Coordinates of C-alpha atoms and ligand atoms in Angstrom, one line a residue:
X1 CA 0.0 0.0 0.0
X2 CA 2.4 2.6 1.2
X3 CA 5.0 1.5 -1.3
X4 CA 2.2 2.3 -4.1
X5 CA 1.5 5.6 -2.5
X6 CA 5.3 6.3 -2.6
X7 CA 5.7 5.4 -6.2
X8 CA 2.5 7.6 -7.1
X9 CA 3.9 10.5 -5.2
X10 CA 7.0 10.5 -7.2
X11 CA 4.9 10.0 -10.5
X12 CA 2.8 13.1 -9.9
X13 CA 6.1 15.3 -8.6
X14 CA 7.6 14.4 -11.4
X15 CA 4.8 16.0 -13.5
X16 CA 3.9 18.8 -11.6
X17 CA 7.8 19.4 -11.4
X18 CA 7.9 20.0 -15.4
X19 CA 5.2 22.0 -15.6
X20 CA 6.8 24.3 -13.4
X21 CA 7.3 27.7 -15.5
X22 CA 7.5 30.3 -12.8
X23 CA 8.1 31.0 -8.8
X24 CA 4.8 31.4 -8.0
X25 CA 4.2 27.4 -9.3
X26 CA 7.3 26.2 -8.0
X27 CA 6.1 27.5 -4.3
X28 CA 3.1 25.6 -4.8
X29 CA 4.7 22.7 -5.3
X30 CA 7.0 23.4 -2.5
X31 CA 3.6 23.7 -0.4
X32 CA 2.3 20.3 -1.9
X33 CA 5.6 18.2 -1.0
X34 CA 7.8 19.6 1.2
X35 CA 5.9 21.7 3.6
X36 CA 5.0 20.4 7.4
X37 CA 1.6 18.8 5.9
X38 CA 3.1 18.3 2.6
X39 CA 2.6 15.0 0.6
X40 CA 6.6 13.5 1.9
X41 CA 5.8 13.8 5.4
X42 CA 2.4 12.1 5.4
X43 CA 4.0 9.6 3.9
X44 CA 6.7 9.4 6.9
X45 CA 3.4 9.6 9.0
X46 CA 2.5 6.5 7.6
X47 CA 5.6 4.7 8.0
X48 CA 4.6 3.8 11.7
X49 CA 1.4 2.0 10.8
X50 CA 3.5 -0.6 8.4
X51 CA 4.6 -4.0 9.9
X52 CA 7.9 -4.5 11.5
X53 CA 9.2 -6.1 8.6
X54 CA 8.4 -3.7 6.1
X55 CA 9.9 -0.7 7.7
X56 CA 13.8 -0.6 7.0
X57 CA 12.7 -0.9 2.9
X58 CA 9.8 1.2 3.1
X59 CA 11.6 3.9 5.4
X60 CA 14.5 3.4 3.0
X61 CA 12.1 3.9 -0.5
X62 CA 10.8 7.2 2.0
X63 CA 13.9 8.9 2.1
X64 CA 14.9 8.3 -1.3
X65 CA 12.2 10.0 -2.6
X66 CA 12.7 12.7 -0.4
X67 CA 16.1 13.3 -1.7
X68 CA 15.2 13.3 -5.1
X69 CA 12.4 15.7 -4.3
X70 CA 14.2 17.6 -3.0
X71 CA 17.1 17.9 -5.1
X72 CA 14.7 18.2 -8.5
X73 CA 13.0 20.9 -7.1
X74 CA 16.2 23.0 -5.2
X75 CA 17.4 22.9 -9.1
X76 CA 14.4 23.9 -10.5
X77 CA 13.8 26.4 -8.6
X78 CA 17.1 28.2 -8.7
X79 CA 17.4 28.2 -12.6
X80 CA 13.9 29.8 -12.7
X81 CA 15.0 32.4 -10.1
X82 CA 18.0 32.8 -12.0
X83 CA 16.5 33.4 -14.9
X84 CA 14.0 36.1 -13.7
X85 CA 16.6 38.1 -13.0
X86 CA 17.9 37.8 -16.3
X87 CA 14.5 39.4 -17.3
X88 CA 14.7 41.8 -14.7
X89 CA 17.9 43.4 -16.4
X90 CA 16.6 43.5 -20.1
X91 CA 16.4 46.6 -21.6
X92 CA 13.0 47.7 -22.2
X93 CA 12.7 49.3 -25.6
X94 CA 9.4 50.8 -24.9
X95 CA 11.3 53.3 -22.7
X96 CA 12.6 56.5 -24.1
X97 CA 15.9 56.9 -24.3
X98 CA 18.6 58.8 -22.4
X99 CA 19.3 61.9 -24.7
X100 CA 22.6 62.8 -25.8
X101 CA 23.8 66.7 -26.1
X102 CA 25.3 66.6 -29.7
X103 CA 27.9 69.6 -30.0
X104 CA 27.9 71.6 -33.3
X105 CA 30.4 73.8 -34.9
X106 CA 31.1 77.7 -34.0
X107 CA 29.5 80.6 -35.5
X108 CA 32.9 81.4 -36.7
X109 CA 33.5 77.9 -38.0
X110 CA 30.2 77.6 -39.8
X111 CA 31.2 81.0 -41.5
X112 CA 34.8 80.1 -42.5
X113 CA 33.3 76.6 -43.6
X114 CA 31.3 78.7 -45.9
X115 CA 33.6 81.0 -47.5
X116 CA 36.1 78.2 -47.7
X117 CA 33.5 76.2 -50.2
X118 CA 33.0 79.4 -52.2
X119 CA 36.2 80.0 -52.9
X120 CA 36.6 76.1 -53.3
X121 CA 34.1 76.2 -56.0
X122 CA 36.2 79.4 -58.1
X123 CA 39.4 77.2 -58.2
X124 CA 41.5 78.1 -54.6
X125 CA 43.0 75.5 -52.7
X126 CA 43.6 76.9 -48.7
X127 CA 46.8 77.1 -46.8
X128 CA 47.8 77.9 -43.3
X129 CA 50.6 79.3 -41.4
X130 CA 51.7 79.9 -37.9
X131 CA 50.6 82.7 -35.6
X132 CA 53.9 83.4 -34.0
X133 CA 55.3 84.8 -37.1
X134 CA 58.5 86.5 -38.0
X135 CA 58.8 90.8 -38.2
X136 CA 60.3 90.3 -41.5
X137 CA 56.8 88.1 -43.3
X138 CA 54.2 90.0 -41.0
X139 CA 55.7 93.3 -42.1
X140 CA 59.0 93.9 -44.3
X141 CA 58.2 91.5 -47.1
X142 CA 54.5 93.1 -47.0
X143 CA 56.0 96.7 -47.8
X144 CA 56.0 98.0 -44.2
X145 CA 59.5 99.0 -43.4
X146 CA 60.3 99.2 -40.1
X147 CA 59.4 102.8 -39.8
X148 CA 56.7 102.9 -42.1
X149 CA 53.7 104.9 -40.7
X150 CA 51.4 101.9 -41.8
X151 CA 52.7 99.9 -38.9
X152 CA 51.1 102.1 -36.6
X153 CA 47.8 100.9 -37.8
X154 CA 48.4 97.6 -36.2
X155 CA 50.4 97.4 -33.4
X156 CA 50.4 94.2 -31.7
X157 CA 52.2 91.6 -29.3
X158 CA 56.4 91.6 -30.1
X159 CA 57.7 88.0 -28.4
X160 CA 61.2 89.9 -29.3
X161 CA 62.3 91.9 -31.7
X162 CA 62.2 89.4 -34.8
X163 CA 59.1 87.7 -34.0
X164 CA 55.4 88.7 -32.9
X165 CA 52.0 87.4 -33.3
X166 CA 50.9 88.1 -36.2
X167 CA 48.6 90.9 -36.9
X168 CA 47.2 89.5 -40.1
X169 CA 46.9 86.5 -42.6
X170 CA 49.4 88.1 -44.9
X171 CA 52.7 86.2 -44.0
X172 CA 51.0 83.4 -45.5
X173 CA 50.4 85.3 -48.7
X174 CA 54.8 85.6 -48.3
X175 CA 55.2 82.0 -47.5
X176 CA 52.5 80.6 -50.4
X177 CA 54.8 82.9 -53.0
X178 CA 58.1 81.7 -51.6
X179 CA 57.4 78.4 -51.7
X180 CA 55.4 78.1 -55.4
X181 CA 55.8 79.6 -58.6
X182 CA 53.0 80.9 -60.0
X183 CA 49.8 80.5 -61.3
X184 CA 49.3 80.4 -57.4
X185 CA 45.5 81.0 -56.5
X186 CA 45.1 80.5 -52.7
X187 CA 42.9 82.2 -49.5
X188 CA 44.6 81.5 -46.4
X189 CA 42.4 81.3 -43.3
X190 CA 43.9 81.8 -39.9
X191 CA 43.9 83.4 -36.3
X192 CA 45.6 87.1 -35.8
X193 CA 46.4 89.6 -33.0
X194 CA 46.0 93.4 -32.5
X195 CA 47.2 95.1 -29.6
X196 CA 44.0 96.8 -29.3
X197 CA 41.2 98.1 -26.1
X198 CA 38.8 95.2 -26.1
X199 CA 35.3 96.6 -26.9
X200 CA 32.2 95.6 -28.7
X201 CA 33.7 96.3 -32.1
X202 CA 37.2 95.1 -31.3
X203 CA 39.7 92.4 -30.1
X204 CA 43.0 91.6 -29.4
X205 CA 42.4 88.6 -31.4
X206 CA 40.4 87.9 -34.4
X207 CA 40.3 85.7 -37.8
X208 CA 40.8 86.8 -41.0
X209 CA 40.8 84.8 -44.4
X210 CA 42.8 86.7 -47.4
X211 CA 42.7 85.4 -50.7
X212 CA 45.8 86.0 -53.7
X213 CA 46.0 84.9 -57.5
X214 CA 49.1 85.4 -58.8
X215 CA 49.6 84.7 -62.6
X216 CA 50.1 86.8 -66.2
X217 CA 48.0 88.9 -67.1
X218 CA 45.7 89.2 -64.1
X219 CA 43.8 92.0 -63.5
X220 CA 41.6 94.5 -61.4
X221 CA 38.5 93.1 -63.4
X222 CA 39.4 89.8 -62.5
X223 CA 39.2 91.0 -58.7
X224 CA 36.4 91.9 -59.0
X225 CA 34.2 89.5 -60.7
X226 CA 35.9 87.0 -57.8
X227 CA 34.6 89.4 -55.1
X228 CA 31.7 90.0 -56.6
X229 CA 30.5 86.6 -57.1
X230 CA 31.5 85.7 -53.9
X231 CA 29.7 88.3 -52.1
X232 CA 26.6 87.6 -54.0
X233 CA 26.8 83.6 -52.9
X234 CA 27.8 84.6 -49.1
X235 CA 25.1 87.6 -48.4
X236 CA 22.8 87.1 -51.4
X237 CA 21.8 87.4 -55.0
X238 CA 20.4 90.5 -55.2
X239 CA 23.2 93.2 -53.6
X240 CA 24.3 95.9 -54.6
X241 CA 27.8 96.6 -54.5
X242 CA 30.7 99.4 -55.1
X243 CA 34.4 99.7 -54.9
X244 CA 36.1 102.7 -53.3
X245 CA 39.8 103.6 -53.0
X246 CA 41.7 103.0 -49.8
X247 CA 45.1 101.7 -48.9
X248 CA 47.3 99.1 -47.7
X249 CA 51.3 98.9 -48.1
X250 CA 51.0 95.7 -50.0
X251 CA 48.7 96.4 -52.7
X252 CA 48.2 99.4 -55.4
X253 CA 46.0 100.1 -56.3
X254 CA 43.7 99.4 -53.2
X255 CA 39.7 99.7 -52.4
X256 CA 37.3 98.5 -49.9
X257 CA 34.1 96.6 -51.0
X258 CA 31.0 97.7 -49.7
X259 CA 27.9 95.8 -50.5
X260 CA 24.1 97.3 -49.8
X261 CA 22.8 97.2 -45.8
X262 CA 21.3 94.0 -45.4
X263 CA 19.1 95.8 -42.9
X264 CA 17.5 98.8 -44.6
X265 CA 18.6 97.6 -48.2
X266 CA 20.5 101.1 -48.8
X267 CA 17.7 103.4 -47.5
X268 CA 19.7 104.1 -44.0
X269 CA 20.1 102.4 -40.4
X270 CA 21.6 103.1 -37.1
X271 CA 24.0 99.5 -38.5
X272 CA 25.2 101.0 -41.7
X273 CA 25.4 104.8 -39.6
X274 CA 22.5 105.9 -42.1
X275 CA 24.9 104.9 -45.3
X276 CA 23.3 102.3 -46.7
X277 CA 26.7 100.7 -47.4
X278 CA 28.0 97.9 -45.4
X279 CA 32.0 97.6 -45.3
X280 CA 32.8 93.5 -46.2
X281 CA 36.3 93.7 -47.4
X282 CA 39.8 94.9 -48.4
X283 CA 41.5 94.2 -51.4
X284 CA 43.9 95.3 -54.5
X285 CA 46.7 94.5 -57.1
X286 CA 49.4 93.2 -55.3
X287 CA 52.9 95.6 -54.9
X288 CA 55.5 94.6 -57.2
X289 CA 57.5 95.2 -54.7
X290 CA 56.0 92.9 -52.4
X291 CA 56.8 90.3 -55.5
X292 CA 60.4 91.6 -55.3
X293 CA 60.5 90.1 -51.8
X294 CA 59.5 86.6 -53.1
X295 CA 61.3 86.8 -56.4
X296 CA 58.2 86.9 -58.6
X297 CA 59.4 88.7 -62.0
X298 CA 56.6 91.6 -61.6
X299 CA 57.4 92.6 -64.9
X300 CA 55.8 89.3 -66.1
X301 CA 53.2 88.5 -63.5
X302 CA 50.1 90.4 -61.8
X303 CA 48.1 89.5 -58.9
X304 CA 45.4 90.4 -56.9
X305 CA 44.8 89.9 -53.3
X306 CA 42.1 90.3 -51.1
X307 CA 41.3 90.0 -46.9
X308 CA 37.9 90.1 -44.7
X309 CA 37.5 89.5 -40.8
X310 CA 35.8 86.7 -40.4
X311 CA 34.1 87.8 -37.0
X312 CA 33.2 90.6 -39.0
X313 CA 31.5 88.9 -41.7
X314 CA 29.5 86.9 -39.4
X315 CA 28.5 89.8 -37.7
X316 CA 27.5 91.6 -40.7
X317 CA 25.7 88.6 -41.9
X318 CA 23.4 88.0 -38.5
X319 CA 23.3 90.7 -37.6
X320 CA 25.4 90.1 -34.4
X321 CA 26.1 93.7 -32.2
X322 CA 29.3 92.8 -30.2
X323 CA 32.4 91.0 -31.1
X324 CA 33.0 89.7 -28.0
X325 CA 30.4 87.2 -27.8
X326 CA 32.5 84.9 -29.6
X327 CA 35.2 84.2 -27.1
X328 CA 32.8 83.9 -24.1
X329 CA 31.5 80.8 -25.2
X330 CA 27.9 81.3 -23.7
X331 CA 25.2 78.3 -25.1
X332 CA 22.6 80.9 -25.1
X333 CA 24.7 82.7 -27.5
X334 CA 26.0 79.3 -29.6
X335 CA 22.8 77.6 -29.7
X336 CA 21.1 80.1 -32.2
X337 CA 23.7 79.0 -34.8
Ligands
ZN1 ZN1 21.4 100.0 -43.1

């Protein structure tokens, strides 16, 4: 009798044990076998009503199946606790996720990036130099002697007396020439210094990109269709534009580009002081002398060359107020671009 209850026991646990999918069924079972009033120990119960013969092999059968009870369900249930807390660590994908800030270029950076594929597009290729520079390519080679008045215009940081920071984009214009023969058609893009009171219309330091083409027969008109083209992709079709005369050691003849107030479209504003005229550039036919520095034959070459502040232009171009929100690096200020 008992030994057929033992047998069915074990049948049934071993069903009930496969069936198990979850720790709320394997606790049942727990409850149903291996509890005080559990199915094992009413059998045990039983065990004292059997003859005195049957005992040893009956009690022996008993705790066998105990054992194996027990073990089958102690592995059971740890691979299904185990495995809950597998699931516990999935991801969930319905969840939204955790958002990254993504960076984005400078104002100043967008700007360059854009004049850079402008002038791209008309054939220049862009070259650098360094901003420590020496005296002799950020002045002497550019036509400004060392007591030329012109220097006056911009003083800036001497590191000794050979070398300073330089105070424009120029010195590249001296190491492009020295370095290649012409046709040489280049803007060089790059980081200067003036000695200057910090204010909302100036810095000690700035960017500039200057452009040169050097080859025969080159010529004012040339300049201008370049400039003109370029300003027209940069601030817009429909400008209007005009040339006047100015000067720079470096270049002769020289002029400064104006282009119509974006604002008031040339009818007058308190940003174009009631001109109409908005200042973008410098440029002019380079010195021959300045191509006697580099060994250019200036009998047998002309060249133009050409320089805007870049801070500038993106002022002029959205309309920014103050030069020094550039350097102060304030997200309010950088988000808008
Ligand atoms: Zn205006």
């Amino acid at each position: 009798m008992l030994k057929e209850k033992i047998n069915n026991v074990s049948t049934e646990f071993g069903e009930d044990i496969l069936n198990a999918k979850n720790l709320k069924q394997i606790e049942d079972i727990r409850i149903k076998y291996l509890s005080r009033n559990g199915l094992v120990a009413k059998l045990f119960d039983e065990l004292k009503n059997v003859s005195k013969e049957d005992k040893p092999s009956l009690g022996k059968s008993l705790n066998t199946l105990r054992n194996e009870i027990t073990g089958k369900f102690n592995s059971v249930k740890s691979k299904l606790e185990s495995s809950s807390k597998e699931n516990d660590n999935k991801f969930d994908l319905s969840l939204p996720g955790t958002a990254k800030i993504i960076g984005s270029k400078h104002l100043l950076t967008q700007t360059l990036d854009e004049i850079k594929s402008i002038f791209k597009g008309m054939g220049f290729s862009v070259f650098e130099g360094p901003e420590l520079e020496s005296d002799y390519n950020n002045f002497e080679a550019l036509n400004f002697p060392a007591d030329h008045p012109a220097r006056d215009m911009q003083d800036t940081y001497f590191i000794n007396q050979d070398f300073v920071l330089r105070t424009h984009t120029s010195p590249v214009q001296i190491r492009v020439m020295n370095k290649y023969k012409p046709p040489v058609r280049a803007i060089m893009p790059g980081r200067v210094y003036r000695n200057e009171a910090v204010s909302s219309r100036s810095y000690c330091m700035f960017h500039q990109v200057e452009g040169l083409y050097v080859d025969t027969d080159v010529t004012f008109a040339e300049l201008k269709g370049t400039l003109v083209s370029f300003a027209r992709q940069f601030y817009g079709e429909d400008l209007n534009y005009r040339f006047r005369p100015s000067f720079f050691p470096f270049t002769e003849p020289s002029a400064e580009m104006d282009i119509t107030c974006y604002l008031c479209h040339g009818k007058g504003c308190k940003v174009c002081k009631q001109t109409g005229w908005l200042e973008v550039l410098g440029c002019g036919m380079v010195d021959p002398n300045v191509f006697d520095y580099v060994n250019y034959d200036s009998d047998k070459y002309t060249g133009y060359a050409f320089g805007m502040g870049i801070e500038r232009t993106a002022m002029l171009k959205y309309g920014i107020t103050d030069i020094r929100v550039f350097f102060e690096n304030d997200l309010r200020f950088l988000k808008q671009f």
